Amino acid sequence: NVIIEFEAPKKLHLFYAPIGDNLTSIANASDGNIEQYLKNFGETRQQQASFLARLAVAHTKKANNFDPSRSLQDPNLKIAEYLSKKAVELNPSVETYVANYLLNLKKGNKAEADYYLEKAKSGSLTSVYDYLALGQIRATDDNIDGAISAFRSATQTSPNNDVAWSKLGEAVFT
């Protein structure tokens, strides 16, 4: 069992989530459903999916590094799995596919991880985070010109995003 805590724009939300697949019933028990709850984190499905994908990545990173065969026992991976799948349902974009890629890599499921990585390379680009994820993929593939192009698009999409400018500078001066 896990307690998830994070700050919404207007108030602090704290809810109890034994595992990710119970998130919907928890939201219903708290005077709403998951879609209503997500409205605190974005007006559009793309914004909500971006939030869920970033939250899934955070939970994937929190998971213990142990034998992948025991990954089903880690509550962080259970939550990350639910969040990343919901993110892809809301918006199948580069960022949401990368969240699924990282999750499956952590679980030791290389074939499924590779599937999501390939989907990410041709996924839709709807936010600055999509461009940042695509830039990272291209940089990892040693496609520096492609990475620079993606990071430049990220700075054009969100001119005040420090991470976008940092990644662009890092790619240019590498």
PDB file of C-alpha atoms in Angstrom:
ATOM      1  CA  ASN A   1       0.000   0.000   0.000  1.00  0.00           C
ATOM      2  CA  VAL A   2       1.217   3.432  -0.894  1.00  0.00           C
ATOM      3  CA  ILE A   3       0.227   6.984  -0.166  1.00  0.00           C
ATOM      4  CA  ILE A   4       0.645   9.339  -3.101  1.00  0.00           C
ATOM      5  CA  GLU A   5       0.977  13.010  -2.306  1.00  0.00           C
ATOM      6  CA  PHE A   6       1.445  15.926  -4.667  1.00  0.00           C
ATOM      7  CA  GLU A   7       0.363  19.495  -4.961  1.00  0.00           C
ATOM      8  CA  ALA A   8      -2.375  20.599  -7.303  1.00  0.00           C
ATOM      9  CA  PRO A   9      -2.683  24.188  -8.502  1.00  0.00           C
ATOM     10  CA  LYS A  10      -5.348  25.067  -5.919  1.00  0.00           C
ATOM     11  CA  LYS A  11      -4.944  22.639  -3.033  1.00  0.00           C
ATOM     12  CA  LEU A  12      -2.949  19.739  -1.749  1.00  0.00           C
ATOM     13  CA  HIS A  13      -4.389  16.395  -2.824  1.00  0.00           C
ATOM     14  CA  LEU A  14      -3.714  13.330  -0.748  1.00  0.00           C
ATOM     15  CA  PHE A  15      -5.291  10.054  -1.600  1.00  0.00           C
ATOM     16  CA  TYR A  16      -4.681   6.471  -0.693  1.00  0.00           C
ATOM     17  CA  ALA A  17      -3.837   4.108  -3.526  1.00  0.00           C
ATOM     18  CA  PRO A  18      -3.264   0.435  -2.678  1.00  0.00           C
ATOM     19  CA  ILE A  19      -2.455  -0.240  -6.356  1.00  0.00           C
ATOM     20  CA  GLY A  20      -2.917   1.669  -9.554  1.00  0.00           C
ATOM     21  CA  ASP A  21      -5.998  -0.183 -10.759  1.00  0.00           C
ATOM     22  CA  ASN A  22      -7.880   1.008  -7.638  1.00  0.00           C
ATOM     23  CA  LEU A  23      -7.252   4.661  -8.490  1.00  0.00           C
ATOM     24  CA  THR A  24     -10.607   5.028 -10.263  1.00  0.00           C
ATOM     25  CA  SER A  25     -12.605   3.722  -7.302  1.00  0.00           C
ATOM     26  CA  ILE A  26     -10.611   5.970  -4.967  1.00  0.00           C
ATOM     27  CA  ALA A  27     -11.408   8.981  -7.121  1.00  0.00           C
ATOM     28  CA  ASN A  28     -15.087   7.984  -7.125  1.00  0.00           C
ATOM     29  CA  ALA A  29     -15.037   7.667  -3.332  1.00  0.00           C
ATOM     30  CA  SER A  30     -13.652  11.187  -3.090  1.00  0.00           C
ATOM     31  CA  ASP A  31     -16.618  12.919  -4.745  1.00  0.00           C
ATOM     32  CA  GLY A  32     -15.497  12.545  -8.334  1.00  0.00           C
ATOM     33  CA  ASN A  33     -13.935  10.332 -10.930  1.00  0.00           C
ATOM     34  CA  ILE A  34     -10.405  10.177 -12.252  1.00  0.00           C
ATOM     35  CA  GLU A  35     -11.218  12.386 -15.244  1.00  0.00           C
ATOM     36  CA  GLN A  36     -12.683  15.072 -12.963  1.00  0.00           C
ATOM     37  CA  TYR A  37      -9.683  14.749 -10.681  1.00  0.00           C
ATOM     38  CA  LEU A  38      -7.316  15.154 -13.626  1.00  0.00           C
ATOM     39  CA  LYS A  39      -8.924  18.464 -14.577  1.00  0.00           C
ATOM     40  CA  ASN A  40      -6.776  19.951 -11.793  1.00  0.00           C
ATOM     41  CA  PHE A  41      -3.771  19.119 -13.944  1.00  0.00           C
ATOM     42  CA  GLY A  42      -4.829  20.225 -17.380  1.00  0.00           C
ATOM     43  CA  GLU A  43      -7.730  21.350 -19.497  1.00  0.00           C
ATOM     44  CA  THR A  44      -6.995  18.958 -22.363  1.00  0.00           C
ATOM     45  CA  ARG A  45      -6.422  15.238 -22.652  1.00  0.00           C
ATOM     46  CA  GLN A  46      -2.878  16.007 -23.834  1.00  0.00           C
ATOM     47  CA  GLN A  47      -2.084  17.998 -20.679  1.00  0.00           C
ATOM     48  CA  GLN A  48      -3.597  15.317 -18.450  1.00  0.00           C
ATOM     49  CA  ALA A  49      -1.676  12.560 -20.264  1.00  0.00           C
ATOM     50  CA  SER A  50       1.539  14.541 -19.908  1.00  0.00           C
ATOM     51  CA  PHE A  51       0.970  14.857 -16.167  1.00  0.00           C
ATOM     52  CA  LEU A  52       0.260  11.118 -15.827  1.00  0.00           C
ATOM     53  CA  ALA A  53       3.302  10.175 -17.927  1.00  0.00           C
ATOM     54  CA  ARG A  54       5.626  12.328 -15.805  1.00  0.00           C
ATOM     55  CA  LEU A  55       4.100  10.884 -12.628  1.00  0.00           C
ATOM     56  CA  ALA A  56       4.556   7.344 -14.019  1.00  0.00           C
ATOM     57  CA  VAL A  57       8.230   8.047 -14.735  1.00  0.00           C
ATOM     58  CA  ALA A  58       8.689   9.369 -11.194  1.00  0.00           C
ATOM     59  CA  HIS A  59       7.198   6.166  -9.756  1.00  0.00           C
ATOM     60  CA  THR A  60       9.300   4.023 -12.085  1.00  0.00           C
ATOM     61  CA  LYS A  61      12.432   5.788 -10.842  1.00  0.00           C
ATOM     62  CA  LYS A  62      11.336   5.228  -7.216  1.00  0.00           C
ATOM     63  CA  ALA A  63      11.025   1.474  -7.719  1.00  0.00           C
ATOM     64  CA  ASN A  64      13.629  -0.685  -6.057  1.00  0.00           C
ATOM     65  CA  ASN A  65      16.401  -2.015  -8.246  1.00  0.00           C
ATOM     66  CA  PHE A  66      16.075  -5.732  -7.754  1.00  0.00           C
ATOM     67  CA  ASP A  67      15.392  -8.907  -9.658  1.00  0.00           C
ATOM     68  CA  PRO A  68      12.960  -8.053 -12.513  1.00  0.00           C
ATOM     69  CA  SER A  69      11.041 -11.262 -11.822  1.00  0.00           C
ATOM     70  CA  ARG A  70       9.921  -9.679  -8.537  1.00  0.00           C
ATOM     71  CA  SER A  71       8.872  -6.409 -10.172  1.00  0.00           C
ATOM     72  CA  LEU A  72       5.168  -7.225  -9.825  1.00  0.00           C
ATOM     73  CA  GLN A  73       5.581  -6.894  -6.063  1.00  0.00           C
ATOM     74  CA  ASP A  74       6.830  -3.311  -6.174  1.00  0.00           C
ATOM     75  CA  PRO A  75       3.952  -0.870  -5.467  1.00  0.00           C
ATOM     76  CA  ASN A  76       5.709   1.936  -7.358  1.00  0.00           C
ATOM     77  CA  LEU A  77       5.787  -0.163 -10.513  1.00  0.00           C
ATOM     78  CA  LYS A  78       2.130  -1.116 -10.088  1.00  0.00           C
ATOM     79  CA  ILE A  79       1.188   2.543  -9.875  1.00  0.00           C
ATOM     80  CA  ALA A  80       3.520   3.473 -12.753  1.00  0.00           C
ATOM     81  CA  GLU A  81       1.948   0.774 -14.913  1.00  0.00           C
ATOM     82  CA  TYR A  82      -1.568   2.088 -14.324  1.00  0.00           C
ATOM     83  CA  LEU A  83      -0.540   5.722 -14.872  1.00  0.00           C
ATOM     84  CA  SER A  84       1.481   5.046 -18.034  1.00  0.00           C
ATOM     85  CA  LYS A  85      -1.325   2.994 -19.617  1.00  0.00           C
ATOM     86  CA  LYS A  86      -3.880   5.687 -18.771  1.00  0.00           C
ATOM     87  CA  ALA A  87      -1.520   8.309 -20.259  1.00  0.00           C
ATOM     88  CA  VAL A  88      -1.322   6.416 -23.579  1.00  0.00           C
ATOM     89  CA  GLU A  89      -5.125   6.067 -23.613  1.00  0.00           C
ATOM     90  CA  LEU A  90      -5.497   9.824 -23.175  1.00  0.00           C
ATOM     91  CA  ASN A  91      -2.809  10.801 -25.674  1.00  0.00           C
ATOM     92  CA  PRO A  92      -0.544   8.372 -27.551  1.00  0.00           C
ATOM     93  CA  SER A  93       2.445  10.689 -27.817  1.00  0.00           C
ATOM     94  CA  VAL A  94       6.227  10.461 -27.596  1.00  0.00           C
ATOM     95  CA  GLU A  95       6.193  11.271 -23.875  1.00  0.00           C
ATOM     96  CA  THR A  96       3.548   8.685 -22.974  1.00  0.00           C
ATOM     97  CA  TYR A  97       5.298   5.984 -25.013  1.00  0.00           C
ATOM     98  CA  VAL A  98       8.596   6.813 -23.297  1.00  0.00           C
ATOM     99  CA  ALA A  99       6.915   6.409 -19.893  1.00  0.00           C
ATOM    100  CA  ASN A 100       5.816   2.913 -20.961  1.00  0.00           C
ATOM    101  CA  TYR A 101       9.288   2.184 -22.370  1.00  0.00           C
ATOM    102  CA  LEU A 102      10.988   3.093 -19.080  1.00  0.00           C
ATOM    103  CA  LEU A 103       8.486   1.064 -17.061  1.00  0.00           C
ATOM    104  CA  ASN A 104       8.969  -2.064 -19.174  1.00  0.00           C
ATOM    105  CA  LEU A 105      12.733  -1.642 -19.143  1.00  0.00           C
ATOM    106  CA  LYS A 106      12.651  -1.471 -15.337  1.00  0.00           C
ATOM    107  CA  LYS A 107      10.451  -4.588 -15.229  1.00  0.00           C
ATOM    108  CA  GLY A 108      12.983  -6.435 -17.405  1.00  0.00           C
ATOM    109  CA  ASN A 109      10.563  -6.790 -20.316  1.00  0.00           C
ATOM    110  CA  LYS A 110      12.999  -5.871 -23.103  1.00  0.00           C
ATOM    111  CA  ALA A 111      10.731  -6.858 -26.003  1.00  0.00           C
ATOM    112  CA  GLU A 112       7.843  -4.683 -24.819  1.00  0.00           C
ATOM    113  CA  ALA A 113      10.259  -1.862 -23.929  1.00  0.00           C
ATOM    114  CA  ASP A 114      11.660  -1.941 -27.471  1.00  0.00           C
ATOM    115  CA  TYR A 115       8.111  -1.869 -28.853  1.00  0.00           C
ATOM    116  CA  TYR A 116       7.317   1.324 -26.916  1.00  0.00           C
ATOM    117  CA  LEU A 117      10.648   2.891 -27.886  1.00  0.00           C
ATOM    118  CA  GLU A 118       9.845   2.358 -31.569  1.00  0.00           C
ATOM    119  CA  LYS A 119       6.346   3.797 -31.047  1.00  0.00           C
ATOM    120  CA  ALA A 120       7.919   6.816 -29.296  1.00  0.00           C
ATOM    121  CA  LYS A 121      10.175   7.533 -32.277  1.00  0.00           C
ATOM    122  CA  SER A 122       7.108   8.134 -34.443  1.00  0.00           C
ATOM    123  CA  GLY A 123       4.648   9.303 -31.775  1.00  0.00           C
ATOM    124  CA  SER A 124       2.708  12.537 -31.922  1.00  0.00           C
ATOM    125  CA  LEU A 125       4.303  15.741 -30.657  1.00  0.00           C
ATOM    126  CA  THR A 126       1.805  17.786 -28.657  1.00  0.00           C
ATOM    127  CA  SER A 127       3.862  19.311 -25.849  1.00  0.00           C
ATOM    128  CA  VAL A 128       7.298  20.519 -24.908  1.00  0.00           C
ATOM    129  CA  TYR A 129       7.791  17.235 -23.035  1.00  0.00           C
ATOM    130  CA  ASP A 130       7.203  15.281 -26.239  1.00  0.00           C
ATOM    131  CA  TYR A 131       9.934  17.257 -28.001  1.00  0.00           C
ATOM    132  CA  LEU A 132      12.279  16.819 -25.028  1.00  0.00           C
ATOM    133  CA  ALA A 133      11.671  13.051 -25.005  1.00  0.00           C
ATOM    134  CA  LEU A 134      12.208  12.825 -28.768  1.00  0.00           C
ATOM    135  CA  GLY A 135      15.420  14.836 -28.452  1.00  0.00           C
ATOM    136  CA  GLN A 136      16.695  12.455 -25.767  1.00  0.00           C
ATOM    137  CA  ILE A 137      15.850   9.439 -27.940  1.00  0.00           C
ATOM    138  CA  ARG A 138      17.673  10.928 -30.911  1.00  0.00           C
ATOM    139  CA  ALA A 139      20.690  11.882 -28.789  1.00  0.00           C
ATOM    140  CA  THR A 140      20.838   8.329 -27.423  1.00  0.00           C
ATOM    141  CA  ASP A 141      20.797   7.058 -31.018  1.00  0.00           C
ATOM    142  CA  ASP A 142      23.758   9.402 -31.765  1.00  0.00           C
ATOM    143  CA  ASN A 143      21.562  11.496 -34.054  1.00  0.00           C
ATOM    144  CA  ILE A 144      22.807  14.838 -32.714  1.00  0.00           C
ATOM    145  CA  ASP A 145      21.328  16.892 -35.570  1.00  0.00           C
ATOM    146  CA  GLY A 146      17.937  15.280 -34.954  1.00  0.00           C
ATOM    147  CA  ALA A 147      18.278  15.914 -31.222  1.00  0.00           C
ATOM    148  CA  ILE A 148      19.139  19.576 -31.820  1.00  0.00           C
ATOM    149  CA  SER A 149      16.102  19.899 -34.085  1.00  0.00           C
ATOM    150  CA  ALA A 150      13.799  18.355 -31.458  1.00  0.00           C
ATOM    151  CA  PHE A 151      15.230  20.500 -28.645  1.00  0.00           C
ATOM    152  CA  ARG A 152      14.929  23.613 -30.839  1.00  0.00           C
ATOM    153  CA  SER A 153      11.260  22.740 -31.413  1.00  0.00           C
ATOM    154  CA  ALA A 154      10.869  22.368 -27.640  1.00  0.00           C
ATOM    155  CA  THR A 155      12.185  25.911 -27.117  1.00  0.00           C
ATOM    156  CA  GLN A 156       9.809  27.222 -29.771  1.00  0.00           C
ATOM    157  CA  THR A 157       6.871  25.372 -28.200  1.00  0.00           C
ATOM    158  CA  SER A 158       7.696  26.674 -24.732  1.00  0.00           C
ATOM    159  CA  PRO A 159      10.149  29.599 -24.858  1.00  0.00           C
ATOM    160  CA  ASN A 160      10.307  29.891 -21.058  1.00  0.00           C
ATOM    161  CA  ASN A 161      11.135  26.230 -20.410  1.00  0.00           C
ATOM    162  CA  ASP A 162      14.601  26.080 -18.843  1.00  0.00           C
ATOM    163  CA  VAL A 163      14.988  22.356 -19.468  1.00  0.00           C
ATOM    164  CA  ALA A 164      14.376  22.831 -23.201  1.00  0.00           C
ATOM    165  CA  TRP A 165      17.049  25.525 -23.424  1.00  0.00           C
ATOM    166  CA  SER A 166      19.437  23.456 -21.299  1.00  0.00           C
ATOM    167  CA  LYS A 167      19.007  20.377 -23.480  1.00  0.00           C
ATOM    168  CA  LEU A 168      19.424  22.437 -26.654  1.00  0.00           C
ATOM    169  CA  GLY A 169      22.668  23.933 -25.327  1.00  0.00           C
ATOM    170  CA  GLU A 170      23.894  20.537 -24.197  1.00  0.00           C
ATOM    171  CA  ALA A 171      23.227  19.046 -27.649  1.00  0.00           C
ATOM    172  CA  VAL A 172      24.822  21.929 -29.534  1.00  0.00           C
ATOM    173  CA  PHE A 173      28.003  21.987 -27.446  1.00  0.00           C
ATOM    174  CA  THR A 174      28.514  18.229 -27.225  1.00  0.00           C
TER     175      THR A 174
END
